[in-house]
Short mmCIF file of C-alpha atoms and ligand atoms in Angstrom, two decimals:
data_model
loop_
_atom_site.label_atom_id
_atom_site.label_comp_id
_atom_site.label_asym_id
_atom_site.label_seq_id
_atom_site.Cartn_x
_atom_site.Cartn_y
_atom_site.Cartn_z
CA MET A 1096 -45.36 10.58 10.46
CA GLN A 1097 -43.27 7.43 10.55
CA ILE A 1098 -39.73 7.75 11.82
CA SER A 1099 -37.34 5.17 10.38
CA GLU A 1100 -35.24 2.92 12.57
CA THR A 1101 -32.08 4.47 11.14
CA VAL A 1102 -33.17 7.97 12.15
CA VAL A 1103 -33.94 6.84 15.72
CA ARG A 1104 -30.62 5.04 15.92
CA ASN A 1105 -28.75 8.07 14.68
CA VAL A 1106 -30.50 10.41 17.12
CA VAL A 1107 -29.67 8.08 20.02
CA GLN A 1108 -26.06 7.89 18.92
CA GLU A 1109 -25.85 11.65 18.55
CA VAL A 1110 -27.23 12.11 22.09
CA LEU A 1111 -24.71 9.62 23.43
CA ARG A 1112 -21.93 11.39 21.58
CA ARG A 1113 -22.92 14.74 23.01
CA LEU A 1114 -23.03 13.27 26.50
CA GLY A 1115 -19.41 12.28 26.00
CA ALA A 1116 -18.55 15.69 24.63
CA ASP A 1117 -20.15 17.33 27.70
CA GLY A 1118 -17.58 15.73 29.91
CA SER A 1119 -19.73 12.84 31.12
CA PRO A 1120 -18.33 9.32 30.70
CA ALA A 1121 -17.41 8.24 27.18
CA VAL A 1122 -20.08 6.50 25.12
CA PRO A 1123 -20.94 3.28 26.95
CA LEU A 1124 -20.23 0.18 24.92
CA PRO A 1125 -23.15 -2.16 24.26
CA LYS A 1126 -23.01 -5.45 26.12
CA GLY A 1127 -22.64 -7.45 22.94
CA PRO A 1128 -22.92 -6.82 19.22
CA ASP A 1129 -26.32 -5.43 18.32
CA ARG A 1130 -27.51 -7.58 15.42
CA ALA A 1131 -29.92 -4.99 14.10
CA THR A 1132 -27.48 -2.08 13.97
CA HIS A 1133 -24.12 -3.90 13.85
CA VAL A 1134 -23.00 -1.59 16.66
CA GLY A 1135 -20.49 -3.32 18.91
CA ARG A 1136 -19.06 -5.40 16.09
CA PHE A 1137 -16.08 -3.03 15.82
CA GLY A 1138 -15.88 -3.85 12.15
CA LEU A 1139 -15.59 -7.65 12.43
CA PHE A 1140 -17.83 -9.61 10.05
CA THR A 1141 -18.00 -13.11 8.64
CA ASP A 1142 -20.66 -12.19 6.13
CA ALA A 1143 -19.73 -9.79 3.32
CA ASP A 1144 -23.31 -8.52 2.84
CA GLN A 1145 -23.58 -7.64 6.52
CA ALA A 1146 -20.21 -5.92 6.42
CA VAL A 1147 -21.32 -3.75 3.50
CA ALA A 1148 -24.61 -2.94 5.27
CA ALA A 1149 -22.73 -1.89 8.41
CA ALA A 1150 -20.25 0.19 6.40
CA ARG A 1151 -23.14 1.83 4.57
CA ASP A 1152 -24.79 2.68 7.86
CA ALA A 1153 -21.49 4.09 9.16
CA PHE A 1154 -21.17 6.15 5.98
CA GLU A 1155 -24.60 7.72 6.59
CA GLN A 1156 -23.48 8.70 10.06
CA LEU A 1157 -20.08 9.99 8.95
CA SER A 1158 -21.79 12.11 6.30
CA ARG A 1159 -23.57 14.02 9.05
CA ARG A 1160 -20.38 14.72 10.96
CA THR A 1161 -17.92 17.58 10.62
CA ILE A 1162 -14.50 17.54 9.02
CA GLU A 1163 -13.15 18.02 12.55
CA ASP A 1164 -14.80 14.72 13.51
CA ARG A 1165 -13.07 13.00 10.57
CA ARG A 1166 -9.82 14.44 11.89
CA LYS A 1167 -10.58 12.95 15.32
CA VAL A 1168 -11.37 9.55 13.80
CA ILE A 1169 -8.04 9.58 11.99
CA SER A 1170 -6.14 10.72 15.07
CA HIS A 1171 -7.34 7.54 16.84
CA ILE A 1172 -6.06 5.38 13.98
CA ARG A 1173 -2.73 7.23 13.97
CA ARG A 1174 -2.34 7.04 17.76
CA ILE A 1175 -2.97 3.28 17.90
CA ALA A 1176 -0.72 2.58 14.90
CA ILE A 1177 2.09 4.60 16.50
CA ASP A 1178 1.70 3.65 20.18
CA GLN A 1179 0.93 -0.04 19.62
CA CYS A 1180 3.24 -0.67 16.65
CA VAL A 1181 5.50 -3.06 18.56
CA GLU A 1182 2.64 -5.31 19.63
CA LEU A 1183 0.81 -5.11 16.30
CA GLY A 1184 3.98 -5.54 14.22
CA THR A 1185 4.97 -8.58 16.27
CA MET A 1186 1.51 -10.08 15.75
CA GLU A 1187 1.77 -9.48 12.00
CA MET A 1188 5.21 -11.12 11.88
CA GLU A 1189 4.01 -14.13 13.90
CA GLU A 1190 1.01 -14.63 11.66
CA THR A 1191 2.50 -14.05 8.21
CA LYS A 1192 5.99 -15.45 8.95
CA ILE A 1193 7.53 -13.33 6.19
CA GLY A 1194 9.72 -10.23 6.39
CA ARG A 1195 11.70 -8.81 9.31
CA LEU A 1196 10.23 -7.97 12.71
CA GLU A 1197 11.79 -4.50 13.06
CA HIS A 1198 10.39 -3.51 9.67
CA LYS A 1199 6.95 -4.97 10.38
CA ILE A 1200 6.85 -2.69 13.44
CA GLU A 1201 8.25 0.30 11.57
CA LYS A 1202 5.79 -0.04 8.67
CA ILE A 1203 2.71 0.20 10.89
CA LYS A 1204 4.19 3.21 12.68
CA THR A 1205 5.20 4.88 9.39
CA LEU A 1206 1.67 4.58 7.98
CA GLY A 1207 0.27 5.96 11.24
CA LEU A 1208 2.61 8.93 10.98
CA MET A 1209 2.69 9.60 7.27
CA ALA A 1210 -0.45 8.36 5.51
CA PRO A 1211 -2.20 11.41 4.07
CA GLY A 1212 -5.31 12.49 5.99
CA VAL A 1213 -7.80 15.36 6.07
CA GLU A 1214 -5.02 17.90 5.45
CA PHE A 1215 -4.87 16.63 1.85
CA MET A 1216 -8.47 17.62 1.11
CA ARG A 1217 -8.96 20.75 -0.97
CA SER A 1218 -11.37 22.47 -3.34
CA GLU A 1219 -10.69 24.36 -6.54
CA VAL A 1220 -12.33 27.50 -7.84
CA PHE A 1221 -12.84 29.17 -11.22
CA SER A 1222 -13.52 32.87 -10.89
CA GLY A 1223 -14.40 35.07 -13.90
CA ASP A 1224 -16.84 37.43 -15.62
CA HIS A 1225 -19.68 34.97 -15.12
CA GLY A 1226 -19.23 34.43 -11.41
CA LEU A 1227 -17.79 31.47 -9.55
CA ALA A 1228 -17.55 27.72 -9.95
CA VAL A 1229 -16.32 25.73 -6.98
CA ILE A 1230 -15.10 22.15 -7.45
CA GLU A 1231 -15.43 20.08 -4.32
CA HIS A 1232 -14.30 16.54 -3.64
CA ALA A 1233 -17.07 14.32 -2.35
CA PRO A 1234 -16.88 10.79 -0.96
CA PHE A 1235 -18.01 7.81 -3.01
CA GLY A 1236 -19.64 5.98 -0.08
CA VAL A 1237 -18.57 2.45 0.78
CA ILE A 1238 -15.26 1.35 -0.73
CA GLY A 1239 -14.41 -2.34 -1.20
CA ALA A 1240 -10.70 -2.91 -0.59
CA VAL A 1241 -8.41 -5.93 -0.97
CA THR A 1242 -5.07 -5.97 0.87
CA PRO A 1243 -1.87 -8.03 0.46
CA VAL A 1244 -0.10 -10.42 2.84
CA THR A 1245 3.15 -8.51 2.44
CA HIS A 1246 1.77 -5.63 4.55
CA SER A 1247 -1.65 -6.52 5.92
CA LEU A 1248 -2.26 -3.98 8.70
CA PRO A 1249 0.00 -1.25 7.23
CA THR A 1250 -2.07 -1.22 4.02
CA ILE A 1251 -5.32 -1.25 5.99
CA THR A 1252 -4.05 1.60 8.17
CA GLY A 1253 -3.02 3.78 5.23
CA ASN A 1254 -6.16 3.00 3.22
CA ALA A 1255 -8.44 3.67 6.19
CA ILE A 1256 -6.81 7.03 6.97
CA SER A 1257 -7.06 8.29 3.40
CA MET A 1258 -10.48 6.84 2.61
CA ILE A 1259 -12.10 8.15 5.81
CA ALA A 1260 -10.38 11.54 5.42
CA ALA A 1261 -12.36 11.83 2.19
CA GLY A 1262 -15.59 10.87 3.96
CA ASN A 1263 -15.88 7.23 2.85
CA THR A 1264 -16.17 4.02 4.80
CA VAL A 1265 -14.53 0.75 3.75
CA VAL A 1266 -14.90 -3.01 3.77
CA PHE A 1267 -11.60 -4.91 3.65
CA ASN A 1268 -11.11 -8.38 2.26
CA PRO A 1269 -7.59 -9.06 3.54
CA HIS A 1270 -5.21 -11.76 2.37
CA PRO A 1271 -6.16 -15.00 4.21
CA SER A 1272 -2.61 -15.29 5.60
CA GLY A 1273 -2.84 -11.84 7.19
CA LYS A 1274 -6.46 -11.98 8.31
CA LYS A 1275 -5.90 -12.14 12.09
CA ILE A 1276 -3.76 -9.02 12.30
CA ALA A 1277 -6.16 -7.29 9.91
CA ALA A 1278 -9.08 -8.08 12.24
CA GLU A 1279 -7.18 -7.13 15.39
CA GLY A 1280 -6.10 -3.77 13.99
CA VAL A 1281 -9.56 -2.94 12.64
CA ARG A 1282 -11.14 -3.93 15.97
CA ARG A 1283 -8.80 -1.66 17.93
CA TYR A 1284 -9.29 1.29 15.59
CA ASN A 1285 -13.09 0.99 15.60
CA GLU A 1286 -13.36 0.51 19.34
CA ALA A 1287 -11.38 3.69 20.06
CA ILE A 1288 -13.40 5.65 17.50
CA TYR A 1289 -16.70 4.35 18.87
CA ARG A 1290 -15.79 5.21 22.46
CA ASP A 1291 -14.94 8.75 21.49
CA LEU A 1292 -17.33 9.57 18.67
CA GLY A 1293 -20.09 6.99 18.86
CA ILE A 1294 -19.73 5.69 15.29
CA ASP A 1295 -18.90 2.03 14.79
CA ASN A 1296 -17.81 0.12 11.67
CA LEU A 1297 -16.14 2.93 9.71
CA MET A 1298 -13.79 0.15 8.63
CA CYS A 1299 -15.15 -3.36 8.32
CA VAL A 1300 -13.10 -6.48 7.74
CA ILE A 1301 -14.05 -9.97 6.65
CA VAL A 1302 -12.56 -12.22 9.31
CA GLU A 1303 -12.58 -15.34 7.09
CA PRO A 1304 -11.76 -13.82 3.71
CA THR A 1305 -12.09 -15.93 0.56
CA LEU A 1306 -12.27 -15.27 -3.16
CA GLU A 1307 -16.03 -15.62 -2.78
CA THR A 1308 -16.26 -12.86 -0.16
CA ALA A 1309 -14.02 -10.68 -2.38
CA ASN A 1310 -16.39 -11.31 -5.25
CA THR A 1311 -19.46 -10.45 -3.16
CA ILE A 1312 -17.81 -7.14 -2.22
CA PHE A 1313 -16.75 -6.46 -5.82
CA LYS A 1314 -20.28 -6.97 -7.11
CA HIS A 1315 -22.28 -5.46 -4.22
CA ARG A 1316 -24.56 -2.64 -5.36
CA ASP A 1317 -23.80 -0.63 -2.20
CA VAL A 1318 -20.06 -0.73 -2.87
CA ALA A 1319 -19.36 2.37 -4.94
CA LEU A 1320 -15.64 2.01 -5.60
CA LEU A 1321 -12.95 -0.66 -5.43
CA CYS A 1322 -9.33 -0.32 -4.35
CA VAL A 1323 -7.18 -3.43 -4.63
CA THR A 1324 -3.56 -3.80 -3.63
CA GLY A 1325 -1.82 -6.99 -4.71
CA GLY A 1326 -0.34 -9.05 -7.51
CA PRO A 1327 -1.45 -9.73 -11.11
CA GLY A 1328 -4.43 -11.99 -10.20
CA VAL A 1329 -6.34 -9.49 -8.10
CA ALA A 1330 -5.35 -6.62 -10.41
CA ARG A 1331 -6.96 -8.47 -13.34
CA ALA A 1332 -10.03 -9.45 -11.30
CA ALA A 1333 -10.65 -5.84 -10.19
CA MET A 1334 -10.26 -4.41 -13.68
CA GLN A 1335 -12.89 -6.81 -14.99
CA GLN A 1336 -15.57 -5.44 -12.65
CA ALA A 1337 -18.40 -3.23 -13.83
CA LYS A 1338 -17.46 -0.44 -11.45
CA ARG A 1339 -14.48 1.83 -11.05
CA ALA A 1340 -11.42 0.16 -9.54
CA ILE A 1341 -8.25 1.76 -8.27
CA VAL A 1342 -5.64 -0.90 -8.91
CA ALA A 1343 -2.33 -0.97 -7.03
CA GLY A 1344 -0.75 -3.85 -8.90
CA PRO A 1345 2.58 -5.70 -8.95
CA GLY A 1346 6.00 -4.21 -9.60
CA ASN A 1347 9.50 -5.43 -10.42
CA PRO A 1348 11.64 -2.34 -9.85
CA PRO A 1349 14.92 -2.20 -11.79
CA VAL A 1350 17.97 -0.23 -10.66
CA VAL A 1351 20.50 1.29 -13.06
CA VAL A 1352 23.99 2.30 -11.92
CA ASP A 1353 26.13 4.33 -14.31
CA GLU A 1354 29.79 5.37 -14.35
CA THR A 1355 29.07 8.74 -12.67
CA ALA A 1356 27.34 7.27 -9.60
CA ASP A 1357 28.62 7.56 -6.05
CA LEU A 1358 29.06 3.81 -5.75
CA ASP A 1359 29.20 3.62 -1.96
CA ARG A 1360 26.03 5.66 -1.67
CA ALA A 1361 24.41 3.49 -4.36
CA ALA A 1362 25.40 0.31 -2.50
CA ARG A 1363 24.03 1.59 0.83
CA SER A 1364 20.79 2.67 -0.88
CA ILE A 1365 20.35 -0.65 -2.70
CA ILE A 1366 20.82 -2.58 0.54
CA ARG A 1367 18.46 -0.30 2.48
CA GLY A 1368 15.69 -0.58 -0.11
CA GLY A 1369 16.32 -4.11 -1.39
CA ALA A 1370 16.69 -5.71 2.04
CA TYR A 1371 13.87 -3.81 3.76
CA ASP A 1372 11.38 -6.31 5.20
CA ASN A 1373 13.29 -8.95 3.22
CA ASN A 1374 12.39 -7.37 -0.13
CA LEU A 1375 8.60 -7.61 0.35
CA LEU A 1376 7.85 -4.02 -0.68
CA CYS A 1377 6.39 -3.65 -4.16
CA ILE A 1378 8.75 -0.68 -4.66
CA ALA A 1379 11.84 -2.56 -3.47
CA GLU A 1380 14.93 -2.87 -5.67
CA LYS A 1381 14.62 -6.22 -7.47
CA GLN A 1382 17.42 -6.32 -10.11
CA VAL A 1383 20.41 -4.11 -10.81
CA PHE A 1384 22.00 -3.18 -14.16
CA VAL A 1385 25.51 -1.72 -13.90
CA VAL A 1386 27.56 -0.30 -16.77
CA LYS A 1387 30.66 -2.41 -17.36
CA GLU A 1388 33.06 0.44 -16.63
CA VAL A 1389 32.17 0.34 -12.92
CA PHE A 1390 30.75 -3.18 -12.55
CA ASP A 1391 33.62 -4.62 -10.50
CA ALA A 1392 33.86 -1.47 -8.38
CA MET A 1393 30.11 -1.63 -7.71
CA MET A 1394 30.32 -5.27 -6.62
CA ALA A 1395 33.13 -4.31 -4.24
CA ALA A 1396 31.07 -1.39 -2.90
CA MET A 1397 28.18 -3.79 -2.17
CA GLU A 1398 30.52 -5.99 -0.12
CA ARG A 1399 31.96 -2.97 1.70
CA ALA A 1400 28.40 -1.94 2.59
CA GLY A 1401 27.72 -5.33 4.21
CA ALA A 1402 26.03 -7.43 1.51
CA VAL A 1403 27.40 -10.93 0.87
CA ARG A 1404 28.28 -11.97 -2.68
CA LEU A 1405 27.37 -15.40 -4.06
CA ASN A 1406 29.43 -17.09 -6.78
CA ALA A 1407 27.97 -18.58 -9.97
CA LYS A 1408 27.56 -22.06 -8.49
CA GLU A 1409 25.79 -20.72 -5.42
CA ILE A 1410 23.47 -18.60 -7.54
CA GLU A 1411 22.60 -21.65 -9.62
CA ALA A 1412 21.72 -23.63 -6.48
CA LEU A 1413 19.63 -20.75 -5.09
CA THR A 1414 17.79 -20.29 -8.38
CA LYS A 1415 16.88 -23.99 -8.46
CA ALA A 1416 15.57 -23.88 -4.90
CA ALA A 1417 13.87 -20.47 -4.81
CA ILE A 1418 12.28 -20.09 -8.25
CA ALA A 1419 9.47 -22.40 -9.34
CA SER A 1420 7.80 -22.88 -12.68
CA VAL A 1421 3.99 -22.79 -12.97
CA GLY A 1422 1.43 -23.04 -15.78
CA GLN A 1423 1.47 -24.97 -19.02
CA GLY A 1424 2.32 -24.20 -22.63
CA GLU A 1425 2.27 -20.48 -23.41
CA HIS A 1426 1.14 -19.76 -19.83
CA LYS A 1427 4.21 -21.39 -18.33
CA HIS A 1428 6.21 -18.89 -16.27
CA ASP A 1429 8.56 -18.59 -13.30
CA VAL A 1430 7.41 -17.48 -9.86
CA PRO A 1431 9.12 -17.14 -6.49
CA HIS A 1432 8.91 -20.31 -4.40
CA LYS A 1433 6.51 -19.74 -1.49
CA ASP A 1434 8.97 -21.18 1.04
CA PHE A 1435 11.53 -18.46 0.28
CA ILE A 1436 9.36 -15.34 -0.08
CA GLY A 1437 10.27 -12.80 2.60
CA GLN A 1438 12.82 -15.08 4.28
CA ASP A 1439 16.13 -13.86 5.73
CA ALA A 1440 19.27 -13.65 3.59
CA ALA A 1441 20.84 -16.37 5.77
CA VAL A 1442 18.01 -18.76 4.84
CA LEU A 1443 18.52 -18.08 1.13
CA ALA A 1444 22.29 -18.43 1.52
CA ARG A 1445 21.80 -21.84 3.14
CA ALA A 1446 19.81 -22.95 0.10
CA ALA A 1447 22.73 -21.75 -2.02
CA GLY A 1448 25.11 -23.89 0.05
CA LYS A 1449 26.68 -20.99 1.94
CA SER A 1450 26.71 -20.18 5.61
CA ILE A 1451 26.50 -16.47 6.52
CA PRO A 1452 25.81 -14.58 9.78
CA ALA A 1453 22.12 -14.16 10.67
CA ASP A 1454 22.40 -10.37 10.60
CA VAL A 1455 23.41 -10.12 6.92
CA GLU A 1456 20.58 -8.18 5.29
CA LEU A 1457 21.17 -8.86 1.61
CA ILE A 1458 22.95 -11.33 -0.67
CA PHE A 1459 23.73 -10.58 -4.30
CA GLY A 1460 25.69 -11.83 -7.27
CA GLU A 1461 26.39 -11.51 -10.97
CA THR A 1462 23.87 -13.09 -13.34
CA GLY A 1463 22.91 -12.81 -16.97
CA GLU A 1464 19.72 -11.01 -18.03
CA SER A 1465 18.05 -14.39 -18.57
CA ASN A 1466 18.44 -15.57 -14.96
CA PRO A 1467 14.87 -15.89 -13.57
CA PHE A 1468 15.71 -13.55 -10.67
CA VAL A 1469 15.78 -10.72 -13.23
CA PRO A 1470 12.24 -10.97 -14.67
CA VAL A 1471 10.59 -12.49 -11.57
CA GLU A 1472 9.31 -10.29 -8.71
CA GLN A 1473 11.23 -12.39 -6.22
CA MET A 1474 10.28 -10.70 -2.91
CA MET A 1475 13.38 -12.16 -1.25
CA PRO A 1476 16.70 -10.50 -0.31
CA PHE A 1477 18.85 -11.78 -3.16
CA LEU A 1478 19.51 -9.26 -5.93
CA PRO A 1479 20.91 -10.21 -9.34
CA PHE A 1480 23.48 -7.76 -10.79
CA VAL A 1481 23.75 -7.70 -14.59
CA VAL A 1482 26.59 -6.07 -16.51
CA ALA A 1483 25.56 -3.59 -19.23
CA ARG A 1484 27.64 -2.42 -22.20
CA ASP A 1485 26.69 1.21 -21.58
CA ILE A 1486 23.85 3.35 -20.20
CA ASP A 1487 21.55 2.67 -23.19
CA HIS A 1488 21.98 -1.08 -22.75
CA ALA A 1489 21.34 -0.77 -18.99
CA ILE A 1490 18.16 1.23 -19.54
CA GLU A 1491 16.98 -1.17 -22.27
CA MET A 1492 17.33 -4.17 -19.91
CA ALA A 1493 15.76 -2.22 -17.03
CA VAL A 1494 12.70 -1.41 -19.13
CA ARG A 1495 12.37 -5.06 -20.22
CA SER A 1496 12.59 -6.34 -16.66
CA GLU A 1497 9.89 -3.91 -15.48
CA HIS A 1498 7.36 -5.61 -17.82
CA GLY A 1499 5.45 -2.36 -18.42
CA PHE A 1500 3.98 -2.46 -14.90
CA ARG A 1501 4.81 1.29 -14.73
CA HIS A 1502 5.46 0.87 -11.02
CA THR A 1503 8.90 1.93 -9.74
CA ALA A 1504 12.43 2.41 -11.10
CA ILE A 1505 15.65 3.69 -9.59
CA ILE A 1506 18.87 5.17 -11.00
CA HIS A 1507 22.18 6.00 -9.33
CA SER A 1508 23.89 8.62 -11.46
CA HIS A 1509 25.09 12.21 -11.52
CA ASN A 1510 24.42 12.60 -15.22
CA VAL A 1511 21.10 14.38 -15.79
CA VAL A 1512 20.98 13.23 -19.39
CA HIS A 1513 21.09 9.59 -18.23
CA MET A 1514 18.46 10.26 -15.59
CA THR A 1515 16.18 11.94 -18.09
CA LYS A 1516 16.64 9.16 -20.65
CA MET A 1517 15.78 6.47 -18.14
CA GLY A 1518 12.84 8.42 -16.71
CA LYS A 1519 11.33 8.75 -20.17
CA ALA A 1520 12.00 5.16 -21.21
CA VAL A 1521 10.80 3.36 -18.11
CA ASP A 1522 7.65 5.48 -17.65
CA THR A 1523 7.02 4.38 -14.06
CA THR A 1524 4.81 5.89 -11.35
CA LEU A 1525 7.80 6.31 -9.02
CA PHE A 1526 11.28 7.19 -10.33
CA ILE A 1527 13.93 7.59 -7.66
CA LYS A 1528 17.40 9.02 -8.15
CA ASN A 1529 20.34 8.46 -5.79
CA GLY A 1530 18.42 7.03 -2.87
CA PRO A 1531 16.69 3.86 -1.67
CA SER A 1532 13.30 3.01 -3.13
CA MET A 1533 11.36 4.03 -0.01
CA ALA A 1534 12.68 7.58 -0.35
CA GLY A 1535 10.19 7.78 -3.24
CA LEU A 1536 7.42 7.32 -0.67
CA GLY A 1537 8.64 10.06 1.65
CA VAL A 1538 10.73 7.82 3.92
CA GLY A 1539 14.13 9.56 3.67
CA GLY A 1540 12.83 11.58 0.69
CA GLU A 1541 10.17 14.22 0.18
CA GLY A 1542 6.45 13.53 -0.04
CA TYR A 1543 3.97 11.33 1.76
CA THR A 1544 3.57 7.59 2.28
CA SER A 1545 1.00 5.34 0.71
CA PHE A 1546 1.16 1.56 0.39
CA SER A 1547 -1.33 1.54 -2.47
CA ILE A 1548 0.45 2.77 -5.59
CA ALA A 1549 -2.00 2.64 -8.42
CA GLY A 1550 0.06 2.17 -11.59
CA PRO A 1551 -2.29 0.29 -13.96
CA THR A 1552 -5.23 2.66 -13.37
CA GLY A 1553 -3.06 5.76 -13.07
CA GLU A 1554 -3.95 7.32 -9.72
CA GLY A 1555 -0.37 6.97 -8.44
CA ALA A 1556 0.44 6.89 -4.72
CA THR A 1557 -3.06 7.21 -3.30
CA THR A 1558 -4.24 10.17 -1.19
CA PRO A 1559 -7.69 11.09 0.15
CA LEU A 1560 -8.42 12.86 -3.14
CA THR A 1561 -7.98 9.54 -4.96
CA PHE A 1562 -11.10 8.31 -3.17
CA THR A 1563 -13.35 11.21 -4.12
CA ARG A 1564 -15.67 12.25 -6.89
CA GLU A 1565 -15.73 15.79 -8.16
CA ARG A 1566 -18.79 17.95 -7.65
CA ARG A 1567 -19.17 21.43 -9.06
CA CYS A 1568 -21.22 24.26 -7.59
CA SER A 1569 -21.71 27.30 -9.88
CA MET A 1570 -22.87 30.82 -9.05
CA ILE A 1571 -23.79 32.66 -12.24
CA ASP A 1572 -22.90 36.33 -12.71
CA ASN A 1573 -22.39 37.00 -9.00
CA LEU A 1574 -20.06 36.60 -6.02
CA ARG A 1575 -16.95 37.51 -7.94
CA ILE A 1576 -15.98 40.47 -5.83
CA LEU A 1577 -13.20 41.76 -8.06
CA GLY A 1578 -13.60 44.67 -10.50
CA ARG A 1579 -16.28 47.36 -10.52
P1 LIG B 2848 -1.63 -11.55 -4.01
O1 LIG B 2848 -1.91 -11.05 -5.38
O2 LIG B 2848 -1.36 -12.98 -3.80
O3 LIG B 2848 -2.83 -11.16 -3.05
C1 LIG B 2848 -3.26 -9.83 -2.88
C2 LIG B 2848 -4.69 -9.84 -2.39
O4 LIG B 2848 -5.55 -10.18 -3.48
C3 LIG B 2848 -4.99 -10.87 -1.31
O5 LIG B 2848 -5.91 -10.34 -0.39
C4 LIG B 2848 -5.59 -12.03 -2.08
O6 LIG B 2848 -6.41 -12.82 -1.28
C5 LIG B 2848 -6.38 -11.27 -3.14
N1 LIG B 2848 -6.67 -11.96 -4.40
C6 LIG B 2848 -5.80 -12.67 -5.16
N2 LIG B 2848 -6.43 -13.07 -6.30
C7 LIG B 2848 -7.69 -12.59 -6.24
C8 LIG B 2848 -8.82 -12.66 -7.11
N3 LIG B 2848 -8.79 -13.30 -8.27
N4 LIG B 2848 -9.96 -12.04 -6.72
C9 LIG B 2848 -10.02 -11.37 -5.55
N5 LIG B 2848 -8.99 -11.27 -4.69
C10 LIG B 2848 -7.85 -11.88 -5.03
O7 LIG B 2848 -0.39 -10.67 -3.50
P2 LIG B 2848 0.38 -10.71 -2.11
O8 LIG B 2848 1.37 -11.81 -2.13
O9 LIG B 2848 -0.57 -10.64 -0.99
O10 LIG B 2848 1.14 -9.33 -2.22
C11 LIG B 2848 2.27 -9.13 -3.03
C12 LIG B 2848 1.91 -8.52 -4.38
O11 LIG B 2848 1.23 -7.29 -4.18
C13 LIG B 2848 3.15 -8.19 -5.17
O12 LIG B 2848 2.91 -8.48 -6.53
C14 LIG B 2848 3.33 -6.70 -4.96
O13 LIG B 2848 4.02 -6.04 -5.97
C15 LIG B 2848 1.89 -6.25 -4.89
N6 LIG B 2848 1.76 -5.01 -4.15
C16 LIG B 2848 1.51 -3.87 -4.84
C17 LIG B 2848 1.42 -2.66 -4.16
C18 LIG B 2848 1.18 -1.38 -4.88
O14 LIG B 2848 1.01 -0.37 -4.21
N7 LIG B 2848 1.14 -1.33 -6.19
C19 LIG B 2848 1.56 -2.63 -2.76
C20 LIG B 2848 1.80 -3.82 -2.09
C21 LIG B 2848 1.90 -5.01 -2.79
#
């Protein structure tokens, strides 16, 4: 009988693992990466085919392990994300140069703490006259994932926890401007997992990611499922593939404030959500529609809460500097200028011809609906405030500005009829009332955190169950123990 190389490798690894479990030293690390098995690579690959092969191999090994082992794998990811968040967050800030350091640190820690893991797995059962049917949630295998520059390691951390909890392994093609922190995080996670459990490459990352490597992963026959998190380009590319894609696409979250709102609470919430990481979150408040009855009072509340107001001339100067036009003819559209994405409010204010203290988190001002800051997903801490005739007008403009992304919307109101009306009209995945946007992801609100919110393909804020396929096991005419 011929024994395959994979079987031998797995037996050796299992023996090594047991040695560790018996109290002897942890699994010894190989001297250098083993080219044949990919062990010792700790998930770092330049070649997409090799990365998929290693992730496939890791999947075979994970499939033979217990749920408890998956829990241990995830506890290593959580521990590193939490304990090393300051170092990792600082590295992410230094590499990407967008956002705010304290939030870069906090985001990695938050995903470590709150990304849904094994505890989200469940099975369903149908029990009746003809016996039992059990629905179980099985892994797909290797998942191909694309991650954004706005939160490189946080997205990887959350994706890895949920995907592995469901029994999958994953190959990441990160944004090129966040590739170093992606590789460093993946290396640390894999090394800790390998030392404890003897499986390497549960997460693989392409260290020099390009559109070509993304394409290789998209089309690879051993990649069973795609999960992309990013803007319109990657969302379109993923949906054109001949395999299932979970698409966490762009947003442009509108905020509505009506005459019944607690304006000071609304102002504090808008600043907390809209200024967080300099407005880089896809769920972050991007434009605000206020009914005319309380417009002036709302602007005053924003100033009381610490935001700095720009006048019309300053807004005009900022718009010229921070919004660019791209494309030709019918494809011509406005986009945020790269130099201003994720920059501090003080930097934006300077471009508007105003000097403000460095610790101001958010600037804002009155604009018309046609100002480009309203339709554009600006990802910078300037929020346009538009006056609305009444609640219907506010909701109408909010819906228009959201572009049908079905991502996130926020209302500040104590009128349930207004809330209901807006919820129905805007039809978004997340709808938050009387709090900052991140409360919709469990940070200061109820629920769990995920940085991949799949609007276009409908899975919502992803959990381990998002990355599973249903399998049914039926027992006919027996095992129902009820009745006589
Ligand atoms: P981006 O679209 O520029 O890049 C996202 C990722 O996609 C990167 O890794 C990039 O290299 C890759 N990519 C881009 N075009 C591609 C293509 N044609 N084929 C394959 N890969 C491609 O976005 P970004 O600036 O990194 O991130 C910000 C965007 O992501 C915003 O639009 C934001 O709303 C969105 N986002 C959405 C969610 C969500 O959960 N829905 C979460 C975070 C960010």
